[in-house]
Coordinates of C-alpha atoms and ligand atoms in Angstrom, one line a residue:
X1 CA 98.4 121.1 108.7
X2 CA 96.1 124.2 107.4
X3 CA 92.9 124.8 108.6
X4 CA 91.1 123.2 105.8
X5 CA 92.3 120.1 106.2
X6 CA 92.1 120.2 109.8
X7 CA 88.1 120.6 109.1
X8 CA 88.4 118.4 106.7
X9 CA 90.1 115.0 107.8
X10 CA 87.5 112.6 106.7
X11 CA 87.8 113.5 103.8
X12 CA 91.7 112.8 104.0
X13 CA 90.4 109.2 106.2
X14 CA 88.5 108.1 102.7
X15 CA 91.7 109.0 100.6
X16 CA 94.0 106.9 102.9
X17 CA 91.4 103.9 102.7
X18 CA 91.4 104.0 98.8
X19 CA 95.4 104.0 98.8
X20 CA 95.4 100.9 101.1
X21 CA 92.8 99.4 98.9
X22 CA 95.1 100.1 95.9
X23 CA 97.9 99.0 97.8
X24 CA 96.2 95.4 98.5
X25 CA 94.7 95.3 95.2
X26 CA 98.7 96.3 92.9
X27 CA 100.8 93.9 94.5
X28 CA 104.2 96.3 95.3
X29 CA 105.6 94.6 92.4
X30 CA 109.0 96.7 91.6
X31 CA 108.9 96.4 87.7
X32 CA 107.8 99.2 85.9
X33 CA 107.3 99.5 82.5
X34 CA 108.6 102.9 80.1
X35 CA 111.1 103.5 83.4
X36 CA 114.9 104.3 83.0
X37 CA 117.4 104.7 85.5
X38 CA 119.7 106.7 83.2
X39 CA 118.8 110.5 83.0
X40 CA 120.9 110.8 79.6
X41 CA 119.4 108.7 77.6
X42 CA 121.0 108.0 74.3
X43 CA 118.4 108.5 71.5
X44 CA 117.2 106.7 69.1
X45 CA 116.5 104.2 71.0
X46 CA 113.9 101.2 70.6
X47 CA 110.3 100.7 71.1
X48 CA 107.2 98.9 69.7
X49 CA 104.8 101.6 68.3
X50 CA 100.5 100.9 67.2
X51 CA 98.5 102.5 65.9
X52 CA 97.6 106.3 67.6
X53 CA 101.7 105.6 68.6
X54 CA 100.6 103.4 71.4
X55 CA 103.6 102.4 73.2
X56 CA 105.7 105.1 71.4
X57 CA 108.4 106.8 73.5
X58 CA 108.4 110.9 72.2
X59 CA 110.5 112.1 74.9
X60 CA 111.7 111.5 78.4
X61 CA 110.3 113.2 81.5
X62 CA 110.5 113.8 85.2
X63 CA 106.9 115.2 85.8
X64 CA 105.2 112.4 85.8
X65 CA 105.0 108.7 85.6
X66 CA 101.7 106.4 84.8
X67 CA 102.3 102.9 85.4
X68 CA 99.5 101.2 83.6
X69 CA 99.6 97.4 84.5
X70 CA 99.5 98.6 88.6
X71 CA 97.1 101.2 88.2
X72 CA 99.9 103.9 89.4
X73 CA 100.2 107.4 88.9
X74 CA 103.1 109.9 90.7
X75 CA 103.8 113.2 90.3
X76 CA 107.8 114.3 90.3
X77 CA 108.2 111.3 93.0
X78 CA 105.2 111.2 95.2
X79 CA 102.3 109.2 94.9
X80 CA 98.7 110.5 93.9
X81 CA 97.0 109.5 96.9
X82 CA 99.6 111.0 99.3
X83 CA 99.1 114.6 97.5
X84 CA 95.4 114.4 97.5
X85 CA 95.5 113.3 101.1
X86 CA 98.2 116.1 102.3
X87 CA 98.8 118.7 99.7
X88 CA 96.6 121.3 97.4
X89 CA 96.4 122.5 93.7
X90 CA 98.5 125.2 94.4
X91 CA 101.2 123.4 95.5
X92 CA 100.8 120.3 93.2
X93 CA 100.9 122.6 90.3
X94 CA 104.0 124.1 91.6
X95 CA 105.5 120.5 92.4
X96 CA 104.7 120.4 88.7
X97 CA 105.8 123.1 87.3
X98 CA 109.1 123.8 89.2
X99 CA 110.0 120.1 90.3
X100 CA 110.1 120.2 94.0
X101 CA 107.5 121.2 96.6
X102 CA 107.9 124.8 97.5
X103 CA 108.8 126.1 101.1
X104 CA 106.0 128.4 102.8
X105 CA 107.3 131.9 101.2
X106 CA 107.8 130.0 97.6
X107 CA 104.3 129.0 98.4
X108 CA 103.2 132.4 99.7
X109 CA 104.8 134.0 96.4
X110 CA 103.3 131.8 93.7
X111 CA 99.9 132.2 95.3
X112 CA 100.4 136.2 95.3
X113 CA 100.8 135.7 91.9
X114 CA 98.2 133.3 90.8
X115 CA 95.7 135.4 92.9
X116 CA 96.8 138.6 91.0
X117 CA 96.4 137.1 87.8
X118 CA 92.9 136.1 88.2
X119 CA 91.9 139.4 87.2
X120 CA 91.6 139.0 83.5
X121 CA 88.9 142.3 83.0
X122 CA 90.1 143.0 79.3
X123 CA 89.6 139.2 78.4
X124 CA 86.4 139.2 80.1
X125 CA 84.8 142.4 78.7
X126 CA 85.8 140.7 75.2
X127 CA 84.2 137.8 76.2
X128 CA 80.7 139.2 76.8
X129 CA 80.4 140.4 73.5
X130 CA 80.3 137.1 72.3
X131 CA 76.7 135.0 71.8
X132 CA 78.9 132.4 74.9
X133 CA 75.5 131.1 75.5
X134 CA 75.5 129.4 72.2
X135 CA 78.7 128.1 71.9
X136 CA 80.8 124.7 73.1
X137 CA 82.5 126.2 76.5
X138 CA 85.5 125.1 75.3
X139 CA 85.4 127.0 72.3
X140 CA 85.0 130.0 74.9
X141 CA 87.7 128.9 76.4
X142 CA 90.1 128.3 74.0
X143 CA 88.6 132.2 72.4
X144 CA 89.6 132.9 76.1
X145 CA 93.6 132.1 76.0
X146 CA 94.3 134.0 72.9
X147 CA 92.9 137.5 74.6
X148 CA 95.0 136.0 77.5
X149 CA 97.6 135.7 75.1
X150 CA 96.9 139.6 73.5
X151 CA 96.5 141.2 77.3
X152 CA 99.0 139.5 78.8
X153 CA 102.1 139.9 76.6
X154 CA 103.0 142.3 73.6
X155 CA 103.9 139.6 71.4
X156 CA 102.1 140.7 68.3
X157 CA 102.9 144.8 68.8
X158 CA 106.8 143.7 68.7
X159 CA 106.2 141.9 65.6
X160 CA 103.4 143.5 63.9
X161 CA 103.3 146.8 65.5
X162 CA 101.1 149.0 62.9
X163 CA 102.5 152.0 61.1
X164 CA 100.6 155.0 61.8
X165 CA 101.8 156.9 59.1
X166 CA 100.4 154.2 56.4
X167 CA 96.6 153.6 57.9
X168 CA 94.3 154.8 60.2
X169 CA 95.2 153.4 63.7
X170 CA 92.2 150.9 65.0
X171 CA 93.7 150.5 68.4
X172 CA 91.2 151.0 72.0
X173 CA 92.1 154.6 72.1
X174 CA 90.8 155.7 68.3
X175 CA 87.0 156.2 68.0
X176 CA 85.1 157.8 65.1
X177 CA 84.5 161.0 66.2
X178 CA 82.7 163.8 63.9
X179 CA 84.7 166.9 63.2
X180 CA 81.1 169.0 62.0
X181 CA 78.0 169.3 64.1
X182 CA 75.6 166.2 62.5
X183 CA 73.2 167.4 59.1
X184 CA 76.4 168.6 57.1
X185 CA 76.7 167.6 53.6
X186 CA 79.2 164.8 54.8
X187 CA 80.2 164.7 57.6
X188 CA 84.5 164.2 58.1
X189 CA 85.5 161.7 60.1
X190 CA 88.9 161.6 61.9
X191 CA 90.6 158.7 64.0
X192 CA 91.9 160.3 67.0
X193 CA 95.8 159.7 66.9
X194 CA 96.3 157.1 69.4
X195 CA 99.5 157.6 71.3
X196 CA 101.4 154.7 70.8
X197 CA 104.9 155.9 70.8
X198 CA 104.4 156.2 74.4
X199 CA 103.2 152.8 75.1
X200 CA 105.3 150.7 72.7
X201 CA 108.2 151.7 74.9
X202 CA 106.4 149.9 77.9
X203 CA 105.7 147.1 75.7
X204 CA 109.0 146.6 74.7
X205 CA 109.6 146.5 78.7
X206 CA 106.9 144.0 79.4
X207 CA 107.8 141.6 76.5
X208 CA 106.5 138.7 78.7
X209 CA 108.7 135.7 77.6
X210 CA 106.2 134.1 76.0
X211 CA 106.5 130.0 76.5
X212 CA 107.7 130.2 80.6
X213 CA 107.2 130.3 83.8
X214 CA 105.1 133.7 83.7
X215 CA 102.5 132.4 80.6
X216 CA 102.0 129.5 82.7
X217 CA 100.9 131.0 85.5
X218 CA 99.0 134.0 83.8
X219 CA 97.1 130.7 82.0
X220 CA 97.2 129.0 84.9
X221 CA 94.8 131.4 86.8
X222 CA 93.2 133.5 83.9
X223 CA 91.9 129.6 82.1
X224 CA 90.3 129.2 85.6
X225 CA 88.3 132.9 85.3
X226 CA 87.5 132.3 82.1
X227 CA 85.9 129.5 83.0
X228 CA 83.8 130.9 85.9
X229 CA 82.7 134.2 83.9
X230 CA 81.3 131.3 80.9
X231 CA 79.0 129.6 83.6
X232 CA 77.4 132.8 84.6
X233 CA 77.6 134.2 81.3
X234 CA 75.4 131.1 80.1
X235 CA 72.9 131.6 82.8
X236 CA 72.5 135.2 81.3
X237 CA 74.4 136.2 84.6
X238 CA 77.1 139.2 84.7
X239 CA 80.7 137.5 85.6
X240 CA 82.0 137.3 89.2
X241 CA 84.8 139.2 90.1
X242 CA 87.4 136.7 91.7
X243 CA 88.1 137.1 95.3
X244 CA 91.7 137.2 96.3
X245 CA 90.9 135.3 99.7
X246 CA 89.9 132.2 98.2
X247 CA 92.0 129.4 97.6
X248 CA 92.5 128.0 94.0
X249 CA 89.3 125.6 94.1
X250 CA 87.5 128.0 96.2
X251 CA 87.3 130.9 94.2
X252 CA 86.6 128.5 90.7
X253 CA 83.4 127.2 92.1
X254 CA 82.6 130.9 93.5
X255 CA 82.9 132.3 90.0
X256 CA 81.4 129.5 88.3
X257 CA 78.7 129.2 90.8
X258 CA 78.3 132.5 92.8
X259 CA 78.4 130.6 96.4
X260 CA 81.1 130.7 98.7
X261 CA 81.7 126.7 99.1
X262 CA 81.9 124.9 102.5
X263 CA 85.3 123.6 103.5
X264 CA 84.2 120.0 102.6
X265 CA 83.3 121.4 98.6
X266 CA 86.6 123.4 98.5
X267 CA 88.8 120.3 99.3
X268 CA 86.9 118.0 97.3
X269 CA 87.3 120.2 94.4
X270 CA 91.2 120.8 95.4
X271 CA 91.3 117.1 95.4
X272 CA 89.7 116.7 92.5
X273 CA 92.0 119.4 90.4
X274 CA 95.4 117.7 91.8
X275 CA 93.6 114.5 90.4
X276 CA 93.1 116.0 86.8
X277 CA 96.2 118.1 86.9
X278 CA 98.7 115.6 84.7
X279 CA 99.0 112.3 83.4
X280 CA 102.0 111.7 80.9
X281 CA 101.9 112.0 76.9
X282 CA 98.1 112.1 76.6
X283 CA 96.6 113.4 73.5
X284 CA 95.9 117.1 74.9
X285 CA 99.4 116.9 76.8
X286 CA 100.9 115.6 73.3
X287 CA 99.1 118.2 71.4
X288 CA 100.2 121.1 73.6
X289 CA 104.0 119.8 73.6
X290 CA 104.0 119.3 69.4
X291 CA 102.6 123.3 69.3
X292 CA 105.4 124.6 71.7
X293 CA 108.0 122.2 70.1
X294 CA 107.6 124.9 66.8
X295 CA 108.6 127.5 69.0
X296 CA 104.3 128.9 68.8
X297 CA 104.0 130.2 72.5
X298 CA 102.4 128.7 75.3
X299 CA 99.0 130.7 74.9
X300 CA 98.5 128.9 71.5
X301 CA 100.1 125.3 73.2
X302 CA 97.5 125.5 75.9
X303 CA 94.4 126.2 73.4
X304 CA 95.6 123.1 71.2
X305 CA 95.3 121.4 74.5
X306 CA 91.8 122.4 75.1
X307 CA 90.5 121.6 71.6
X308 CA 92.3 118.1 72.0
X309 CA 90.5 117.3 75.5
X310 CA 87.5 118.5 74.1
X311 CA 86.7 115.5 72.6
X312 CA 84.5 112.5 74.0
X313 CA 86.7 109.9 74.1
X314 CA 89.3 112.0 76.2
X315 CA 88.7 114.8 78.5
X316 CA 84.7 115.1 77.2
X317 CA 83.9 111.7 78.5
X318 CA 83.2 113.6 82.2
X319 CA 80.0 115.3 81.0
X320 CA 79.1 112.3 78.1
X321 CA 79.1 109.6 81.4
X322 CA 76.4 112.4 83.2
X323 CA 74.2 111.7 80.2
X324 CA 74.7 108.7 80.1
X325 CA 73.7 107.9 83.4
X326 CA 70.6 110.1 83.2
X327 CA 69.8 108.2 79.7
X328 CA 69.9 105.0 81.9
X329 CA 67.5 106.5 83.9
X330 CA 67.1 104.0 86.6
X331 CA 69.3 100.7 88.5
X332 CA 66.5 98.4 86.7
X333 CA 67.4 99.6 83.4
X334 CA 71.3 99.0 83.7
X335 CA 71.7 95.3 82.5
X336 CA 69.3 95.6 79.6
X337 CA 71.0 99.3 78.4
X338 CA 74.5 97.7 79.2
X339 CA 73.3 94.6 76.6
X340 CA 72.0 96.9 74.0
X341 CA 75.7 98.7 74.2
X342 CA 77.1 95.6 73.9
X343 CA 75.3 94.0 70.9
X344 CA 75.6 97.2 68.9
X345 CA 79.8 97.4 69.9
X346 CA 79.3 100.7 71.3
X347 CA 82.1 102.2 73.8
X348 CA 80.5 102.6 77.8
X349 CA 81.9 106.6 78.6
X350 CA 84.3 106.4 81.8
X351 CA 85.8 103.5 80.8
X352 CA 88.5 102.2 79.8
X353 CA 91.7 103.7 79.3
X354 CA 95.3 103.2 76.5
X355 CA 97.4 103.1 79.4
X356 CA 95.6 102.0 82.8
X357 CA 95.1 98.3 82.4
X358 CA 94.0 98.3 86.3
X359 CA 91.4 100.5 88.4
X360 CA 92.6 104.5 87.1
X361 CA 93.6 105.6 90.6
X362 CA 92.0 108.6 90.1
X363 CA 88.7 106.8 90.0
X364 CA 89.4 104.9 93.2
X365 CA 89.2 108.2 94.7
X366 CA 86.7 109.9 93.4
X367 CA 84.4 107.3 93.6
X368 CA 84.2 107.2 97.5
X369 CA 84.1 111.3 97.1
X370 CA 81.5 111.0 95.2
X371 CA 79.8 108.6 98.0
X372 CA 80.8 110.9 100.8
X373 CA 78.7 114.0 99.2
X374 CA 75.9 111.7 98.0
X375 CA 75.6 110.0 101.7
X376 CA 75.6 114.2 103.0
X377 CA 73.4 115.7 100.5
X378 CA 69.5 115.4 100.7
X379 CA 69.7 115.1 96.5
X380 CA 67.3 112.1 95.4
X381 CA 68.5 112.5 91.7
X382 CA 72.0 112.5 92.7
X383 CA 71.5 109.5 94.9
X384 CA 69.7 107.3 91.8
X385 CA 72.5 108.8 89.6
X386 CA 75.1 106.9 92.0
X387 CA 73.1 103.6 92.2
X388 CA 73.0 103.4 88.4
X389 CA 76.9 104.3 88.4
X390 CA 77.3 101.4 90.8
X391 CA 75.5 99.0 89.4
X392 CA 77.1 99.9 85.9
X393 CA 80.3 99.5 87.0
X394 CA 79.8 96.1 88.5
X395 CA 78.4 95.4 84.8
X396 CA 81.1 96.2 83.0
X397 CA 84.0 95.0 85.1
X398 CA 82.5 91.4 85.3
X399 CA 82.1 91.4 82.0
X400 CA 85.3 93.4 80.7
X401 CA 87.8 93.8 83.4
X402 CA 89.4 90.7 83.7
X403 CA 89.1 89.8 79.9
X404 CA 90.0 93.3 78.5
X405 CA 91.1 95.2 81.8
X406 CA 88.7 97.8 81.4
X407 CA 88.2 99.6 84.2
X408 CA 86.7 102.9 85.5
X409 CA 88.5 105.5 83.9
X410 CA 89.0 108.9 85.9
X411 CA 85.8 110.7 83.9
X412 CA 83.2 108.1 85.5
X413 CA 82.9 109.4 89.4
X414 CA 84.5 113.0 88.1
X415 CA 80.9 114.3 86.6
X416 CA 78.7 113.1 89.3
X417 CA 81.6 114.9 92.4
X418 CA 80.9 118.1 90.2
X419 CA 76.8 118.0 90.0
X420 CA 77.2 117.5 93.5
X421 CA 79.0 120.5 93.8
X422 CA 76.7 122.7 91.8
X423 CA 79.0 122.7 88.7
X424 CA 76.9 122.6 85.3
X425 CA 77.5 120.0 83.1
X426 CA 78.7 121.9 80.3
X427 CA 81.6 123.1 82.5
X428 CA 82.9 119.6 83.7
X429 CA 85.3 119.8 80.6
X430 CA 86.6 123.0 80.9
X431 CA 87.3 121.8 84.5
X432 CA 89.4 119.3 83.6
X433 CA 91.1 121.9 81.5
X434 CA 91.6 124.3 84.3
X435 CA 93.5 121.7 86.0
X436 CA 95.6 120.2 83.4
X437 CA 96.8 123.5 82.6
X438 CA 99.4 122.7 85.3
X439 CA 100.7 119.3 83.8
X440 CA 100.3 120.8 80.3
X441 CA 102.6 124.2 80.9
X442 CA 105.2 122.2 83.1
X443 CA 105.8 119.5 80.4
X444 CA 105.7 122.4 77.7
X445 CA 108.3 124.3 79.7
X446 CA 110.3 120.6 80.4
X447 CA 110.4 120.1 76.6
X448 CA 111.8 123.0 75.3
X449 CA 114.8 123.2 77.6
X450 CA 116.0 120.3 75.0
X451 CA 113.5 121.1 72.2
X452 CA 112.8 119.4 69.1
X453 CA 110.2 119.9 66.6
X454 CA 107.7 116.6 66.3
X455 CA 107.9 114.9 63.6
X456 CA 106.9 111.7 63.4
X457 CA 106.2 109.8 60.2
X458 CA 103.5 107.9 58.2
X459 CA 104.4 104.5 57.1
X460 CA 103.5 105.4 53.0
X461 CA 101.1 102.6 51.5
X462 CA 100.3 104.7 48.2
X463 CA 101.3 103.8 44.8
X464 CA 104.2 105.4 42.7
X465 CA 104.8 106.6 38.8
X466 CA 101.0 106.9 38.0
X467 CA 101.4 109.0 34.9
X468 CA 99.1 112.3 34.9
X469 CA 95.9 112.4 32.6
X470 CA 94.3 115.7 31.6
X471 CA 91.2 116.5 32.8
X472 CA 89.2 116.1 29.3
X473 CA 91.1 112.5 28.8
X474 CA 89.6 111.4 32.8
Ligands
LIG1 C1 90.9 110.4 79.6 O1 95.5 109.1 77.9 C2 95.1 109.6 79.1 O2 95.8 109.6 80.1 C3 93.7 110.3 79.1 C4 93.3 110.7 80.5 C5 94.1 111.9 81.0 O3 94.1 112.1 82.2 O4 94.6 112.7 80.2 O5 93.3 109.6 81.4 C6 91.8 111.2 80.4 O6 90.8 110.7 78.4 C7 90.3 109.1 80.1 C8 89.5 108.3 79.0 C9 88.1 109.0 78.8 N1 87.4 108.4 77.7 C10 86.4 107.6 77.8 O7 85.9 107.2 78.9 C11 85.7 107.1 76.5 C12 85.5 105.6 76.6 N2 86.8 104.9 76.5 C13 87.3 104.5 75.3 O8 86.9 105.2 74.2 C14 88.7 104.0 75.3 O9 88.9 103.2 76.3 C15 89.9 105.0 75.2 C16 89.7 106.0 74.1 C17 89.9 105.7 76.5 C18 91.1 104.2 75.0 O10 91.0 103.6 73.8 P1 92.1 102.7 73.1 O11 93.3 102.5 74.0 O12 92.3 103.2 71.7 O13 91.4 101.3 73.1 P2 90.6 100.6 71.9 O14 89.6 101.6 71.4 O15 91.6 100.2 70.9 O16 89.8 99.4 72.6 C19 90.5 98.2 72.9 C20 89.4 97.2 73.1 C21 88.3 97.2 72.0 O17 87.7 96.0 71.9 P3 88.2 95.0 70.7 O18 87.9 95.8 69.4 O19 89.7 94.7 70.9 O20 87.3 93.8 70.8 O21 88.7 97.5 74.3 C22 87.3 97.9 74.0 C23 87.3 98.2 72.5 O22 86.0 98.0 72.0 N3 87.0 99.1 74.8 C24 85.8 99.3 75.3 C25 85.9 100.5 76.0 N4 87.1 101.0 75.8 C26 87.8 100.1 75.1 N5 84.7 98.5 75.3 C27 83.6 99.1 76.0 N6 83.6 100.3 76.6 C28 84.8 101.0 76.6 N7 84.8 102.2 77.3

């Protein structure tokens, strides 16, 4: 067992407890629902589909499975509370991404790589010329994969390499430089000639397959800088370099925050990043599977996924239940604010869920998490924040859970585990992003083994043979 989770066991003892909690609370009943035995499956095949293509089966999958009635959630074969208690990120993501968990070297040589492409200095320098401060972070993120996308491969020079002889070049190495000493009639200006014979021929070398196992990795680590350098880039702070002997978790909060964490904060946040790292056909997974499915690349894929989790009621629901507590304001107010919601037929943030119809087991994690920093941490703001969260959730599971089985949802202990650590609100998205960027690339790099363009279709309720009017007749 590494060292970290050596220093770390209770953390691993409170991740145990919640699996035999779920355990008692799921009875090990063996049907499971959107399960097949047969790996071939013969297509079409049958299945009832509402509205938002609830219950719709797009594809099939051995990533991951989400069983929604027991509150279950496995990754390739192994249970969610198993990896959090004995694994990392960096092995979960390769569990995702190649299917089986890797041996030590395996291990040793994806990390190599993922630490090496943390360096993202090209995308960064881009970055801060950009007003980041005033913009949604995951805007800046999404800006973030597409420089990714330009550094990292030479896509666009294969395709669209300019012609030199037709217009002046505008690459990095042409500046306007004056030809006459300044106070001449005009001045002539003269692009220096870049010299891109030479490098083309390295380009067509490094043509980085674009939609494999090298983009997801390059997004893998450079989505995770990109989010550190926007947290000190909205504190008016230069970006932090990333250091190469920090794990995964480690070295986001030391970019994002500009401390080194204690082994309890890295393996609460490496616990907290296998958590978020996949979870079936969700609408960002969805999103980034229909963009690859056109053959795009998995640069744009993964920045459909971002703007797709961006929203409130999916991966923007971390940061909205924050406010939300803080809007409460205190444990007295709870019933009163949870009536008001009520009356006016307004969603609670954190809960609920399409699939889970049980406890998200990702909640039943970082709840106690969230306990176990509260209980160490001195914070009187975070402590009210967890009363009200409590008291909240009582609220709204005796009056929702067993007559519409809603639940706490994976976004409604997330927010307050990530103030604890430090992390600014507007960053508990893009978090969730730098996770899922595992689950996202390994089902986009699944799919297109077999690939087929999405394409589903709208059931037509329109009218036909209106005749046309001209526009003076209307
Ligand atoms: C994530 O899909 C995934 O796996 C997503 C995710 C992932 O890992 O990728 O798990 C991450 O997105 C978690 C969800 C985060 N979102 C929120 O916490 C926002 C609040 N939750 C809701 O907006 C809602 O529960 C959804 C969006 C999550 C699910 O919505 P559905 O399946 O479309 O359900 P619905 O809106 O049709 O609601 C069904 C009923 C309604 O009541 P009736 O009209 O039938 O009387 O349940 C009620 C809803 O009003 N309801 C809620 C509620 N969520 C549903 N009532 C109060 N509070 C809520 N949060």
């Amino acid at each position: 067992m590494s060292d970290l989770l050596k220093q770390t066991e209770e953390i691993t003892k409170i991740i145990l407890e919640a699996k035999k909690k779920a355990q008692i609370e799921t009875k090990e009943d063996k049907s499971k629902d959107f399960v097949s035995n047969n790996t071939d499956i013969e297509w079409p095949i049958n299945c009832v589909v509402g509205p938002g293509l609830e219950g719709a089966i797009a594809c099939t999958s051995k990533i991951g499975y989400v069983n929604g009635a027991k509150g279950w959630l496995i990754y390739r074969g192994y249970d969610i509370f198993d990896l959090c208690a004995y694994s990392t990120f960096e092995e979960v993501s390769y569990l995702l991404i190649h299917g089986k968990l890797p041996t030590k070297d395996e291990l040793d040589i994806f990390n190599k790589k993922l630490i090496n492409y943390r360096d993202i200095n090209y995308t960064i320098k881009l970055l801060m010329g950009l007003n980041v401060e005033e913009m949604n972070t995951m805007a800046v993120l999404r800006i973030g994969t597409n420089f990714i996308r330009h550094d990292s491969t030479f896509i666009d020079s294969k395709y669209y390499k300019p012609d030199f002889n037709s217009h002046i070049s505008s690459d990095e190495d042409s500046i306007p430089m004056e030809t006459k000493p300044m106070g001449e009639k005009e001045a002539i200006y003269e692009f220096k000639k870049a010299d891109y014979q030479e490098k083309s021929k390295i380009m067509e070398k490094e043509l980085v397959d674009p939609i494999g196992y090298k983009s997801s990795y390059r997004l893998l680590s450079g989505v995770a800088s990109v989010a550190g350098a926007v947290a000190r880039l909205r504190q008016g702070k230069l970006p932090i370099e990333p250091n190469p002997e920090l794990s995964f978790a480690a070295n986001l909060i030391y970019m994002t925050t500009g401390k080194i964490p204690t082994p309890v904060e890295e393996r609460i946040m490496d616990v907290s990043l296998i958590l978020h790292a996949d979870h079936g056909m969700n609408a960002s997974t969805f999103a980034t599977m229909v963009v690859a499915s056109t053959l795009s690349d998995m640069y744009f894929a993964v920045g459909s996924g971002i703007a797709a989790l961006n929203g409130p009621l999916h991966g923007g629901a971390n940061a909205e239940v924050l406010k939300m507590l803080k809007e409460i304001g205190d444990i007295d107010n709870v019933e009163q604010w949870y009536e008001k919601k009520q009356q006016n037929k307004e969603k609670v943030m954190g809960f609920g869920h399409r699939v889970y119809k049980a406890y998200d087991p990702r909640a039943r994690v970082l709840g106690p998490l969230a306990e176990y920093l509260i209980q160490n941490s001195d914070n009187k703001e975070s402590k009210k924040i967890f009363k009200i969260a409590q008291k909240l959730e009582e609220q709204v599971i005796a009056h929702l859970g067993k007559e519409k089985k809603i639940f706490p949802n994976v976004d409604f202990y997330s927010g307050i585990v990530y103030s604890c650590l430090n992390i600014p609100v507007e960053l508990f998205t893009p978090f969730f992003a730098v996770s899922r960027v595992s689950g996202w690339t390994a089902r986009v790099i699944e799919y297109v083994q077999r690939n087929r363009i999405f394409r589903p279709r709208a059931l037509y309720i329109g009218e036909f043979d209106k005749e046309y009017v001209p526009i003076d007749k209307r």
